[in-house]
């Protein structure tokens, strides 16, 4: 199979979909890996490193997409890439379709097979291809949030760790999943006062045990969220419903009542965000003001640390990429229920029910598509 790896072109996106080690494995399995020249430079991977691993360098995005049976990306295709989509190709990447109607419509009209990293899901509900980037985004959210708290960045001037004789800043994390846990872990490591809210009491008990009671855990309700953020310095939203739009848990009124100079970081922005006032930003212009607070809502947060993110992502995706290349998309999905749950579109059919509900499209089950 011919596997294409184009350069990412989303603003300030420096990750790449595969490492030289991944290329080497696929070549050993008898596949051709076509890497667009310069695709890995943002992640400190040279063209020569890819060639040494067995890749073939391609001079343009059009040729990389056009020659490939399977295209690997990190971020969803943007408008300038829609023309590369076609019915005889498989696209494997993060899609976040429930927050992106133009992309949904483009994939459906193209007839392409698309498989979303973020909805590949195990029988126990694990998200193996989302988890590594959630880990990165969670840890990064605390770091960028603490930077935004600096007075010259518009924050309230709080050092979240405090110093002897001065209390630490208050960090509120909404959602205790992978991203939320990593955000809380980083904030706790910086000696902040940390509160985690979640609707899952079992998860809160796990967090209480993990942090030996040194992080406050609160059952999440609208009342509890409002109460927690009223005097918070940093609020991190990390709520996830796999494949669906994130629920809006922090209202405009809650932000209006928050501390002046407080910072809100929305990790859920790829899925529409869990704050009512969230709109996607870029690394070039990451923040904006809502009432007297600063919002950070970069839609590709892990792209800021591509050397870490690229390797973490390839570690997770490579076993699934190898299956798709060895077996073809249909046979791979028939054999692997975890991978099958990532199927989003095929031959003009939408196979994600949450996306269908978000945009009013009809829905066909993945099982029906695979049985056809």
GROMACS .gro file of C-alpha atoms in nm:
model
  372
    1UNK     CA    1   0.000   0.000   0.000
    2UNK     CA    2   0.109   0.359  -0.064
    3UNK     CA    3   0.094   0.566   0.254
    4UNK     CA    4   0.110   0.944   0.223
    5UNK     CA    5   0.229   1.183   0.494
    6UNK     CA    6   0.170   1.546   0.389
    7UNK     CA    7   0.302   1.852   0.567
    8UNK     CA    8   0.055   1.997   0.819
    9UNK     CA    9  -0.064   2.340   0.709
   10UNK     CA   10  -0.293   2.449   0.991
   11UNK     CA   11  -0.168   2.770   1.154
   12UNK     CA   12   0.134   2.710   1.379
   13UNK     CA   13   0.101   2.330   1.346
   14UNK     CA   14   0.446   2.174   1.353
   15UNK     CA   15   0.362   1.812   1.426
   16UNK     CA   16   0.390   1.537   1.165
   17UNK     CA   17   0.191   1.215   1.144
   18UNK     CA   18   0.479   0.966   1.161
   19UNK     CA   19   0.837   0.934   1.286
   20UNK     CA   20   1.126   0.760   1.106
   21UNK     CA   21   1.073   0.459   1.333
   22UNK     CA   22   0.714   0.438   1.209
   23UNK     CA   23   0.829   0.464   0.849
   24UNK     CA   24   1.079   0.185   0.906
   25UNK     CA   25   0.813  -0.049   1.042
   26UNK     CA   26   0.575   0.013   0.753
   27UNK     CA   27   0.851  -0.036   0.496
   28UNK     CA   28   0.944  -0.364   0.664
   29UNK     CA   29   0.582  -0.470   0.611
   30UNK     CA   30   0.624  -0.409   0.238
   31UNK     CA   31   0.455  -0.069   0.206
   32UNK     CA   32   0.566   0.250   0.032
   33UNK     CA   33   0.572   0.553   0.261
   34UNK     CA   34   0.554   0.883   0.075
   35UNK     CA   35   0.657   1.181   0.289
   36UNK     CA   36   0.620   1.535   0.163
   37UNK     CA   37   0.954   1.717   0.169
   38UNK     CA   38   0.992   1.921   0.485
   39UNK     CA   39   0.700   1.754   0.662
   40UNK     CA   40   0.904   1.668   0.969
   41UNK     CA   41   1.115   1.981   1.007
   42UNK     CA   42   0.886   2.137   1.267
   43UNK     CA   43   0.934   1.827   1.479
   44UNK     CA   44   1.312   1.829   1.430
   45UNK     CA   45   1.296   1.536   1.185
   46UNK     CA   46   1.499   1.588   0.869
   47UNK     CA   47   1.416   1.465   0.521
   48UNK     CA   48   1.736   1.261   0.538
   49UNK     CA   49   1.612   1.082   0.850
   50UNK     CA   50   1.298   0.979   0.666
   51UNK     CA   51   1.495   0.864   0.362
   52UNK     CA   52   1.730   0.665   0.583
   53UNK     CA   53   1.426   0.489   0.732
   54UNK     CA   54   1.304   0.396   0.384
   55UNK     CA   55   1.058   0.674   0.294
   56UNK     CA   56   1.026   0.826  -0.050
   57UNK     CA   57   1.031   1.208  -0.046
   58UNK     CA   58   0.758   1.380  -0.249
   59UNK     CA   59   0.786   1.735  -0.372
   60UNK     CA   60   0.433   1.865  -0.322
   61UNK     CA   61   0.121   1.819  -0.115
   62UNK     CA   62  -0.086   1.745  -0.426
   63UNK     CA   63   0.142   1.457  -0.525
   64UNK     CA   64   0.160   1.323  -0.170
   65UNK     CA   65  -0.218   1.311  -0.139
   66UNK     CA   66  -0.270   1.206  -0.500
   67UNK     CA   67  -0.042   0.902  -0.496
   68UNK     CA   68  -0.150   0.769  -0.156
   69UNK     CA   69  -0.404   0.498  -0.082
   70UNK     CA   70  -0.386   0.584   0.290
   71UNK     CA   71  -0.317   0.941   0.407
   72UNK     CA   72  -0.189   0.999   0.758
   73UNK     CA   73  -0.226   1.341   0.917
   74UNK     CA   74  -0.231   1.500   1.258
   75UNK     CA   75  -0.498   1.767   1.214
   76UNK     CA   76  -0.816   1.764   1.010
   77UNK     CA   77  -0.801   1.873   0.646
   78UNK     CA   78  -0.873   2.243   0.605
   79UNK     CA   79  -1.054   2.405   0.313
   80UNK     CA   80  -0.750   2.426   0.086
   81UNK     CA   81  -0.707   2.048   0.122
   82UNK     CA   82  -1.068   1.947   0.052
   83UNK     CA   83  -0.988   1.914  -0.317
   84UNK     CA   84  -0.743   1.632  -0.242
   85UNK     CA   85  -1.016   1.410  -0.096
   86UNK     CA   86  -1.138   1.134  -0.325
   87UNK     CA   87  -1.343   0.812  -0.302
   88UNK     CA   88  -1.053   0.567  -0.342
   89UNK     CA   89  -0.851   0.692  -0.044
   90UNK     CA   90  -0.855   0.645   0.333
   91UNK     CA   91  -0.782   0.936   0.565
   92UNK     CA   92  -0.661   0.863   0.919
   93UNK     CA   93  -0.628   1.169   1.144
   94UNK     CA   94  -0.798   1.380   1.411
   95UNK     CA   95  -1.126   1.503   1.261
   96UNK     CA   96  -1.349   1.655   1.534
   97UNK     CA   97  -1.641   1.662   1.291
   98UNK     CA   98  -1.905   1.752   1.550
   99UNK     CA   99  -1.750   2.099   1.563
  100UNK     CA  100  -1.682   2.135   1.189
  101UNK     CA  101  -1.972   2.118   0.944
  102UNK     CA  102  -1.777   2.229   0.631
  103UNK     CA  103  -1.528   1.947   0.679
  104UNK     CA  104  -1.808   1.697   0.744
  105UNK     CA  105  -1.980   1.798   0.421
  106UNK     CA  106  -1.651   1.788   0.227
  107UNK     CA  107  -1.574   1.433   0.342
  108UNK     CA  108  -1.923   1.315   0.259
  109UNK     CA  109  -1.929   1.472  -0.087
  110UNK     CA  110  -1.583   1.333  -0.168
  111UNK     CA  111  -1.679   0.974  -0.089
  112UNK     CA  112  -1.353   0.926   0.102
  113UNK     CA  113  -1.317   0.682   0.388
  114UNK     CA  114  -1.224   0.876   0.702
  115UNK     CA  115  -1.126   0.733   1.039
  116UNK     CA  116  -1.097   0.969   1.336
  117UNK     CA  117  -0.820   0.921   1.587
  118UNK     CA  118  -1.034   1.072   1.861
  119UNK     CA  119  -1.316   0.816   1.833
  120UNK     CA  120  -1.106   0.499   1.813
  121UNK     CA  121  -1.238   0.347   2.135
  122UNK     CA  122  -1.181   0.029   2.334
  123UNK     CA  123  -1.456  -0.189   2.476
  124UNK     CA  124  -1.394  -0.029   2.815
  125UNK     CA  125  -1.429   0.323   2.679
  126UNK     CA  126  -1.059   0.404   2.651
  127UNK     CA  127  -0.945   0.642   2.377
  128UNK     CA  128  -0.596   0.517   2.288
  129UNK     CA  129  -0.526   0.767   2.011
  130UNK     CA  130  -0.666   1.069   2.193
  131UNK     CA  131  -0.497   0.995   2.525
  132UNK     CA  132  -0.139   1.092   2.433
  133UNK     CA  133  -0.244   1.433   2.303
  134UNK     CA  134  -0.480   1.477   2.601
  135UNK     CA  135  -0.181   1.415   2.826
  136UNK     CA  136   0.018   1.682   2.643
  137UNK     CA  137  -0.271   1.931   2.631
  138UNK     CA  138  -0.351   1.875   2.998
  139UNK     CA  139   0.001   1.942   3.115
  140UNK     CA  140   0.041   2.230   2.873
  141UNK     CA  141  -0.286   2.392   2.987
  142UNK     CA  142  -0.144   2.454   3.333
  143UNK     CA  143   0.179   2.596   3.191
  144UNK     CA  144   0.013   2.831   2.941
  145UNK     CA  145  -0.250   2.926   3.198
  146UNK     CA  146   0.018   3.023   3.450
  147UNK     CA  147   0.186   3.232   3.180
  148UNK     CA  148  -0.142   3.409   3.102
  149UNK     CA  149  -0.174   3.497   3.471
  150UNK     CA  150   0.132   3.720   3.443
  151UNK     CA  151   0.029   4.083   3.475
  152UNK     CA  152   0.183   4.190   3.145
  153UNK     CA  153  -0.023   3.920   2.970
  154UNK     CA  154  -0.345   4.057   3.116
  155UNK     CA  155  -0.371   3.819   3.411
  156UNK     CA  156  -0.424   3.904   3.774
  157UNK     CA  157  -0.053   3.878   3.856
  158UNK     CA  158  -0.071   3.558   4.060
  159UNK     CA  159   0.218   3.311   4.076
  160UNK     CA  160   0.021   2.990   4.107
  161UNK     CA  161   0.285   2.823   4.323
  162UNK     CA  162   0.286   3.109   4.573
  163UNK     CA  163   0.598   3.162   4.789
  164UNK     CA  164   0.660   3.109   5.161
  165UNK     CA  165   0.424   3.342   5.344
  166UNK     CA  166   0.200   3.402   5.040
  167UNK     CA  167  -0.081   3.167   4.944
  168UNK     CA  168  -0.070   2.971   4.619
  169UNK     CA  169  -0.306   3.041   4.331
  170UNK     CA  170  -0.635   2.856   4.293
  171UNK     CA  171  -0.668   2.624   3.993
  172UNK     CA  172  -1.005   2.470   3.903
  173UNK     CA  173  -1.013   2.178   3.659
  174UNK     CA  174  -1.353   2.088   3.512
  175UNK     CA  175  -1.341   1.724   3.402
  176UNK     CA  176  -1.123   1.457   3.556
  177UNK     CA  177  -1.039   1.248   3.249
  178UNK     CA  178  -0.696   1.213   3.093
  179UNK     CA  179  -0.652   1.583   3.011
  180UNK     CA  180  -0.800   1.699   3.340
  181UNK     CA  181  -0.590   1.459   3.542
  182UNK     CA  182  -0.273   1.577   3.372
  183UNK     CA  183  -0.370   1.941   3.421
  184UNK     CA  184  -0.433   1.876   3.790
  185UNK     CA  185  -0.110   1.679   3.824
  186UNK     CA  186   0.093   1.965   3.677
  187UNK     CA  187  -0.085   2.229   3.888
  188UNK     CA  188  -0.039   2.018   4.201
  189UNK     CA  189   0.329   1.978   4.117
  190UNK     CA  190   0.355   2.356   4.100
  191UNK     CA  191   0.202   2.373   4.451
  192UNK     CA  192  -0.122   2.539   4.344
  193UNK     CA  193  -0.448   2.493   4.533
  194UNK     CA  194  -0.626   2.250   4.300
  195UNK     CA  195  -0.994   2.157   4.274
  196UNK     CA  196  -1.120   1.897   4.024
  197UNK     CA  197  -1.489   1.868   3.932
  198UNK     CA  198  -1.639   1.566   3.759
  199UNK     CA  199  -1.978   1.396   3.736
  200UNK     CA  200  -1.821   1.053   3.788
  201UNK     CA  201  -1.791   0.992   4.161
  202UNK     CA  202  -1.579   0.682   4.106
  203UNK     CA  203  -1.332   0.891   3.909
  204UNK     CA  204  -1.322   1.151   4.186
  205UNK     CA  205  -1.246   0.875   4.437
  206UNK     CA  206  -0.957   0.760   4.217
  207UNK     CA  207  -0.820   1.114   4.201
  208UNK     CA  208  -0.856   1.159   4.575
  209UNK     CA  209  -0.652   0.842   4.627
  210UNK     CA  210  -0.397   0.935   4.361
  211UNK     CA  211  -0.327   1.274   4.521
  212UNK     CA  212  -0.359   1.146   4.880
  213UNK     CA  213  -0.629   1.400   4.955
  214UNK     CA  214  -0.413   1.700   4.865
  215UNK     CA  215  -0.638   1.792   4.568
  216UNK     CA  216  -1.001   1.885   4.637
  217UNK     CA  217  -1.257   1.678   4.447
  218UNK     CA  218  -1.612   1.805   4.395
  219UNK     CA  219  -1.916   1.649   4.228
  220UNK     CA  220  -1.984   1.858   3.921
  221UNK     CA  221  -2.309   2.053   3.901
  222UNK     CA  222  -2.381   2.398   3.760
  223UNK     CA  223  -2.397   2.531   4.115
  224UNK     CA  224  -2.066   2.369   4.211
  225UNK     CA  225  -1.891   2.500   3.897
  226UNK     CA  226  -2.016   2.853   3.962
  227UNK     CA  227  -1.901   2.834   4.322
  228UNK     CA  228  -1.559   2.693   4.234
  229UNK     CA  229  -1.467   2.944   3.965
  230UNK     CA  230  -1.589   3.250   4.155
  231UNK     CA  231  -1.250   3.297   4.324
  232UNK     CA  232  -1.030   3.088   4.093
  233UNK     CA  233  -0.718   3.229   3.935
  234UNK     CA  234  -0.703   2.964   3.660
  235UNK     CA  235  -0.994   2.758   3.526
  236UNK     CA  236  -0.919   2.465   3.292
  237UNK     CA  237  -1.204   2.307   3.096
  238UNK     CA  238  -1.133   1.947   2.996
  239UNK     CA  239  -1.475   1.793   2.937
  240UNK     CA  240  -1.509   1.528   2.667
  241UNK     CA  241  -1.797   1.333   2.513
  242UNK     CA  242  -1.627   1.111   2.250
  243UNK     CA  243  -1.718   1.225   1.899
  244UNK     CA  244  -1.976   1.480   2.016
  245UNK     CA  245  -1.975   1.852   2.082
  246UNK     CA  246  -1.859   1.944   2.430
  247UNK     CA  247  -2.133   2.062   2.668
  248UNK     CA  248  -2.125   2.431   2.759
  249UNK     CA  249  -2.067   2.415   3.134
  250UNK     CA  250  -1.932   2.763   3.206
  251UNK     CA  251  -2.178   3.038   3.118
  252UNK     CA  252  -2.110   3.397   3.024
  253UNK     CA  253  -2.268   3.500   3.354
  254UNK     CA  254  -2.021   3.283   3.548
  255UNK     CA  255  -1.730   3.450   3.371
  256UNK     CA  256  -1.874   3.795   3.440
  257UNK     CA  257  -1.870   3.712   3.813
  258UNK     CA  258  -1.516   3.567   3.808
  259UNK     CA  259  -1.211   3.742   3.952
  260UNK     CA  260  -1.072   4.020   3.734
  261UNK     CA  261  -0.762   3.891   3.559
  262UNK     CA  262  -0.856   3.524   3.598
  263UNK     CA  263  -0.763   3.291   3.312
  264UNK     CA  264  -0.982   3.031   3.139
  265UNK     CA  265  -0.811   2.761   2.930
  266UNK     CA  266  -1.046   2.545   2.718
  267UNK     CA  267  -0.884   2.214   2.623
  268UNK     CA  268  -1.219   2.103   2.473
  269UNK     CA  269  -1.204   2.370   2.201
  270UNK     CA  270  -1.152   2.108   1.926
  271UNK     CA  271  -1.501   1.979   2.008
  272UNK     CA  272  -1.656   2.324   2.028
  273UNK     CA  273  -1.538   2.409   2.379
  274UNK     CA  274  -1.699   2.371   2.721
  275UNK     CA  275  -1.716   2.746   2.793
  276UNK     CA  276  -2.004   2.942   2.640
  277UNK     CA  277  -1.769   3.215   2.517
  278UNK     CA  278  -1.509   2.985   2.363
  279UNK     CA  279  -1.402   3.041   2.006
  280UNK     CA  280  -1.096   2.878   1.854
  281UNK     CA  281  -0.770   3.073   1.850
  282UNK     CA  282  -0.422   3.003   1.716
  283UNK     CA  283  -0.074   2.992   1.866
  284UNK     CA  284  -0.007   3.322   1.687
  285UNK     CA  285  -0.297   3.493   1.869
  286UNK     CA  286  -0.390   3.255   2.152
  287UNK     CA  287  -0.593   3.473   2.388
  288UNK     CA  288  -0.883   3.715   2.400
  289UNK     CA  289  -1.077   3.893   2.673
  290UNK     CA  290  -1.423   3.803   2.802
  291UNK     CA  291  -1.551   4.051   3.060
  292UNK     CA  292  -1.247   4.093   3.287
  293UNK     CA  293  -1.100   3.747   3.224
  294UNK     CA  294  -0.851   3.609   2.971
  295UNK     CA  295  -0.952   3.313   2.751
  296UNK     CA  296  -0.698   3.076   2.594
  297UNK     CA  297  -0.857   2.850   2.332
  298UNK     CA  298  -0.592   2.727   2.089
  299UNK     CA  299  -0.739   2.443   1.885
  300UNK     CA  300  -0.411   2.254   1.842
  301UNK     CA  301  -0.240   2.301   2.176
  302UNK     CA  302   0.001   2.004   2.142
  303UNK     CA  303   0.132   2.163   1.824
  304UNK     CA  304   0.329   2.400   2.045
  305UNK     CA  305   0.551   2.113   2.159
  306UNK     CA  306   0.583   1.908   1.838
  307UNK     CA  307   0.898   1.717   1.930
  308UNK     CA  308   0.717   1.561   2.224
  309UNK     CA  309   0.376   1.538   2.056
  310UNK     CA  310   0.486   1.377   1.728
  311UNK     CA  311   0.664   1.091   1.900
  312UNK     CA  312   0.385   1.038   2.154
  313UNK     CA  313   0.126   1.030   1.876
  314UNK     CA  314   0.317   0.787   1.655
  315UNK     CA  315   0.369   0.553   1.951
  316UNK     CA  316  -0.009   0.528   1.976
  317UNK     CA  317  -0.116   0.531   1.610
  318UNK     CA  318   0.145   0.301   1.456
  319UNK     CA  319  -0.018  -0.034   1.550
  320UNK     CA  320  -0.345   0.082   1.391
  321UNK     CA  321  -0.173   0.231   1.085
  322UNK     CA  322   0.004  -0.101   1.034
  323UNK     CA  323  -0.327  -0.289   1.045
  324UNK     CA  324  -0.486  -0.052   0.794
  325UNK     CA  325  -0.190  -0.087   0.559
  326UNK     CA  326  -0.157  -0.465   0.592
  327UNK     CA  327  -0.528  -0.550   0.566
  328UNK     CA  328  -0.697  -0.255   0.395
  329UNK     CA  329  -0.948  -0.037   0.580
  330UNK     CA  330  -1.249  -0.269   0.555
  331UNK     CA  331  -1.078  -0.588   0.672
  332UNK     CA  332  -0.885  -0.402   0.943
  333UNK     CA  333  -1.206  -0.256   1.084
  334UNK     CA  334  -1.389  -0.588   1.062
  335UNK     CA  335  -1.116  -0.752   1.268
  336UNK     CA  336  -1.067  -0.471   1.520
  337UNK     CA  337  -1.375  -0.330   1.694
  338UNK     CA  338  -1.165  -0.062   1.862
  339UNK     CA  339  -1.051   0.073   1.526
  340UNK     CA  340  -1.398   0.032   1.374
  341UNK     CA  341  -1.541   0.279   1.624
  342UNK     CA  342  -1.326   0.546   1.461
  343UNK     CA  343  -1.499   0.516   1.122
  344UNK     CA  344  -1.660   0.851   1.041
  345UNK     CA  345  -1.741   0.850   0.669
  346UNK     CA  346  -1.735   0.596   0.387
  347UNK     CA  347  -1.865   0.628   0.030
  348UNK     CA  348  -2.076   0.929   0.119
  349UNK     CA  349  -2.227   0.770   0.430
  350UNK     CA  350  -2.187   0.930   0.773
  351UNK     CA  351  -2.119   0.662   1.035
  352UNK     CA  352  -2.090   0.880   1.346
  353UNK     CA  353  -2.420   0.927   1.525
  354UNK     CA  354  -2.303   1.224   1.739
  355UNK     CA  355  -2.190   1.406   1.424
  356UNK     CA  356  -2.521   1.327   1.253
  357UNK     CA  357  -2.707   1.475   1.550
  358UNK     CA  358  -2.484   1.785   1.550
  359UNK     CA  359  -2.551   1.870   1.184
  360UNK     CA  360  -2.888   1.710   1.109
  361UNK     CA  361  -2.745   1.451   0.870
  362UNK     CA  362  -2.870   1.097   0.825
  363UNK     CA  363  -2.671   0.824   0.994
  364UNK     CA  364  -2.561   0.475   0.887
  365UNK     CA  365  -2.401   0.244   1.139
  366UNK     CA  366  -2.041   0.136   1.086
  367UNK     CA  367  -2.156  -0.224   1.117
  368UNK     CA  368  -2.393  -0.178   0.823
  369UNK     CA  369  -2.120  -0.016   0.610
  370UNK     CA  370  -1.873  -0.294   0.691
  371UNK     CA  371  -2.128  -0.564   0.613
  372UNK     CA  372  -2.216  -0.415   0.276
   0.00000   0.00000   0.00000
